[in-house]
Structure formats: C-alpha cells, structure tokens
Amino acid sequence: MSHFLSLNLNTNQLNSLLFEKQAGLYSLCSAASQDFDLRDPDSLMPAFREMLQTLETESGTTFLDKDHRVIHTGFDGTDGLNAIGFSFSAVRPIRMALIGISEAYSLSSLRRLVSLFDAEVVLEMRLQDPLSQSQQLQALSNADIEMLVIAGGSEEGASRALRNAIENTRLFYHIMPKSIQPQIVYAGNQILADYARIEIEAGDDFHLAPNLRNAEGQEDLSVAWKAMLNAYERVRLQQYPQLRELRAQLRTPLMPASFALGRMARFIAKLGKAGKSVLLADLSEEKTTLLLANEDGLMATSHPNAIDDDTLLKTQFYCSQNLSSLEVAEYLHNKKLFPQQLAVTISDFAVEQAWSRANLWRGLCAMKAVFPRFKFDDTAGLKEACDPIILSGSRLSQDLEPHQILAIALDGFLPHSISTFALDEKQILVALGALAEKEPLLVVQMLELESFRNLASVVSLSSQDYEESSLLDLEMVLGEEDTRAYHQVSRGQLLKIETAGKEDLRVYLAPSARTDLGMGMPGLGGWITVPNAELGLVIDARERPISISDNPETRAKKWRDWLWELGG
C-alpha cells in the first residue's frame, strides 16, 4: 500500500488530504484540519504534528518517527509517505515589479504570467518610456518590491534599453535598502541572458527562464513557470521563516494554491468537450481565485476580498434585504475586524451572500482586465461557454444550502449556455494539483470517481427578443415507460426541475428562433442528458444584462423570489 499526502495552509489553518493506492487503485483515505496562527512562529510545527497524528490514527499507518519527523518511503523499513504536495493559500500577496520593453509585447504578457503567483503588481516600467536610469532606480527603491520580473526584446532586436534595466537591477539588488531580498526572474531576450546573470550577481535569487515570446512572436507563459515557482518559494520562506522547518521535513517545494488549481483546470479542459471552457472558482474569506482553461490556454486571477466603493455598491445591489450602503459597509468592516464573528440576523446572512456574489463579479472584471480575449461583460455577465463550473472555498461551502451556493454562482457569473455546476467541498482539486507532477495516475483516477457534489445542470438562455411569449420549450423523458413531461419557459423565469433519483435524464430543448442556448446558433436546440444532481435541472431565463428594479425594496424582494425558486 502506498500513501500520498497533500498539505495546504493558509494564515490560520492547515488542511490535508491523504490518498492511498492499493492493488493499483487510488482512493481518498483520510482528511484532517488543524487551526494555527501563521503570525505566531511557534504554532506551525505543533499544529502540523497534531494533524499528522490524526491521519496516522485514521489510516493505521505511521508517518512520524520517534523524533516527530516525517517518515518518507524507504526510511527504517516502514511504509511512510510516497509523495507529498505542498501548497499555500495565504492572503498576503507578493509585491512585484514588472519591467518590459513595451505594453503590447512585454507588460501585457507579464501581467498574465504573474496572475498565477499571488501577485500584487506595485510597479510597471516600460523601457520605451523616457525615464532616466536614475528615475528607474528610484522607482524600484520606492516600491518596496519582493519580486522583479523582466521580459521583452526579440533575439535579434535592440538591446540597449534592456541592458540599462539589467544594470539598474544590479544596483537595486546590491545597494538599495529592502526588507526582503527580492527575487529576480529574467524571461527576456536570451542573447542577454548570460549578461543578466553575470551582471546582476544575485546567485540563487536570480531565476532564468526562456523568452515569453518565441521566434514567431507567439506568447508561451508556461516556459517561465518553473522559474516563477522557484522565486515564489524563496519569497514566501523569507516572509514566513517558520515555513523553513516544515519545508525541510516535507522535502517538497512550496507552490501557490492558485498554480495547483491551474494545473487541474488545464487537465480537466483536455478531458472536456470541444469548444467549452473549464471554470474553477475558489472563494475563501480572504481572497477570490478564478481560473479558466480551454484549448487556447489558461487564464487566472487571484485578489484579496478588499472592501472598496465598487464592491460595496455591488454588494448592496445583490442584497436580498433592503439595506443602505452604510449598513452594508458597517457589517463588512466589522467582519474584517472580527473574522470569527458569525452571521446571526437575516440581514447578516443577506450581506454575506451578496458579498460573495460581488467578489465573484469583481474577479471576472479583474480577469477581463488582464486577459482581453476573455468573453465577459461587467453587466451582461460571463459569455464564455463553460462546462463544468467547479466551486470551492469556505464562502461557498460553510453553512450554506445547495440552492444558496448555486444562487451565488448564477448571480455572480450570469453565465450563458449549458453548464454543470459542482462543489469541491474537500478542496480535492488543490490537493491533486499539488501532487499531479509526482503521481499523475492519482489525478486521473480521482477525477473519474464522484469526488465532487453535483449541484445542478443549468441552461442559461440568451435572447435577442425577451418579449417573445415563450423562450424555450422542454420535453423530458421520464422512466422506462417513456412517459413525457413538458415545460414552457418565459422571460425572467428561473425554473428548477427536480431530477433526484433519475440517472441520465433525457431532455429535449426547443428554443425560440431568437433564443441562444449555446448550442451553435440562436434557435438551435436538441437533446441533452442531465445527470442526477442535488438541485436537478435549472433553466435561467433572466435577461442579460439582468433586468431588476432600481427601487431598493423591490429589488431585494426580486432576489428573494429567485432564491425561493431554487429552493427556499
């Protein structure tokens, strides 16, 4: 029997999943969580040992030796752990500076590159701008950066501006005062790669990657992922020195949880339907992470759940109780000051769920800003055809009913086309992503199992004429008797059709001539197979952009009505 551990930590909790392999088959053996405080350097290792002891008890296998150190396979004749994955979900971002030749061919690529690595971009420098070397150096010094990423320049192109930036990087690295020794990632003109390494003299703090653009000018961000992962780990170990002992015991690199999710998004997209994207949404108390993968590549964004004017207004807009912006802001600021505070009143719950919707919306806006090809409109919603949409994170799992989780996702995303919504309540995707490189068959087998909660199959209508009397007619085949049930869907309706206990329900969709289901063109329908799901089949015929009253009381009632249609 073999065992594989995936460990994820955030600022106040360690979470682990233990997988086992027996007779060639993988399964989830055990799960454990342990609270701790990352700000307290002495709390991490005792929490880790206690959590591993819980896994030992549940699995009946020893993972700690007599000195409370991790046992790896082959040590002292015991089984131990065959492989370990280690991911990090802390809210504190890495302060990054981006240096590129131009906006179109360098900085835009760099923004997309760092989106997987918990980045807060605090400085961007275009070498085409008329900044002197002293101005560049002063800007680097003022930004208090923890990572510097340089890109740009073709192999045969001009190099003077890039040489000047490399010289400034050397001065900044060696002379300017800084709280954390910055990591330097170079992914630019490869003719200057050796020059950059020798000139900067940063030793292990210098990370070399191939040019982000190949000889034909095509962007390939994956060539820099290894260098970014190495730089990421070195920054995190400086930010949190208490991680060093844990890292040494695990004998495995630390990676951002968003990168682990990105691996899984790409993998699921390869298994999915042609022309469809995979959307992963992780919404924790501290931050929101969105990843979208399709045949064109991977898009990602991760940002803290900050309280700002735009998000406050959107939260008030989504709220199912008639509350003023001041009341919404007061609750959210109190929650930020006292994170352990629980929602008690109906208004509290309404704000909590509206806040989740607003952060999903803001995440989509952030993705659109970095990835212009992303099909999203801040009022009309998500136009990218996504199937599946997999949800995770504490804000989408703790103390919420399935219909509430689905409502948050539908309202925050406003999807188009046909999608399966699932919930990854055990954070299996992060765990598998951290282990994927070491045990790829584990990933394949676990995805084939029923690892997620299937919430619903959702058909989202998009019509060129919402005034039509009927937007969609449905015909369902029920049971072996070939009995039929029929439904008609009109404008503004949110219809839930129970499928509990019915496996692979056959449904025929017949849209009106100007209604688009995402099946190729307006008016085109056909048969679909609906798997058994907790909420069944949901038809969302609300307008895009969503049509809702400006009157606060009427609007709040409408949100309550739609929630009621999904389950209460």
XYZ file of C-alpha atoms in Angstrom, residues 94-129 131 135-137 139-141 143-152 161-162 165-166 168-169 172 182-188 212 219 221 224 228 231 369-371:
76
model
C 3.890 39.155 -3.179
C 4.789 42.705 -4.142
C 6.021 42.537 -7.717
C 7.576 44.920 -10.215
C 7.302 44.235 -13.929
C 9.835 45.544 -16.442
C 9.186 45.230 -20.165
C 10.118 46.838 -23.426
C 6.546 47.728 -24.449
C 2.933 47.388 -23.344
C 1.794 45.149 -26.185
C 4.626 42.618 -26.273
C 6.052 42.623 -22.759
C 3.995 44.080 -19.926
C 0.698 42.537 -21.008
C 2.395 39.117 -21.083
C 3.987 39.706 -17.682
C 0.633 40.567 -16.098
C -0.769 37.304 -17.386
C 2.292 35.378 -16.182
C 2.224 36.625 -12.587
C -1.549 36.135 -12.231
C -0.893 32.557 -11.039
C 1.546 33.563 -8.302
C -0.301 35.635 -5.662
C 0.959 38.847 -7.233
C 0.285 42.421 -6.240
C 1.806 44.443 -9.055
C 3.070 47.629 -7.402
C 5.281 48.911 -10.225
C 5.337 48.638 -14.008
C 8.161 50.059 -16.102
C 8.033 50.404 -19.885
C 11.527 50.749 -21.208
C 10.166 52.684 -24.176
C 9.149 55.462 -21.784
C 12.768 57.532 -17.899
C 14.487 57.630 -12.252
C 14.143 53.888 -12.883
C 16.328 53.110 -9.899
C 11.088 53.913 -8.708
C 12.386 50.429 -7.878
C 13.585 51.599 -4.482
C 8.143 50.347 -4.494
C 9.485 48.030 -1.740
C 9.229 45.026 -4.045
C 9.746 41.347 -3.253
C 9.999 40.042 -6.805
C 11.160 41.658 -10.049
C 10.164 40.080 -13.362
C 11.875 41.235 -16.559
C 10.768 40.397 -20.095
C 10.875 41.781 -23.595
C 17.197 49.675 -23.050
C 17.212 46.132 -21.666
C 17.406 47.897 -16.953
C 19.724 44.994 -16.082
C 19.715 49.173 -12.666
C 18.538 45.828 -11.314
C 18.878 47.930 -6.760
C 13.992 40.406 -3.884
C 13.886 37.537 -6.323
C 14.691 38.362 -9.933
C 13.088 36.462 -12.813
C 14.525 37.129 -16.270
C 12.395 35.967 -19.221
C 13.549 38.343 -21.927
C 7.986 34.567 -23.111
C 3.288 34.049 -26.314
C 3.845 31.737 -20.459
C 8.599 30.704 -17.202
C 8.437 31.690 -11.122
C 11.210 32.590 -6.984
C -8.579 43.444 -17.495
C -5.583 41.092 -17.750
C -6.920 38.803 -20.497
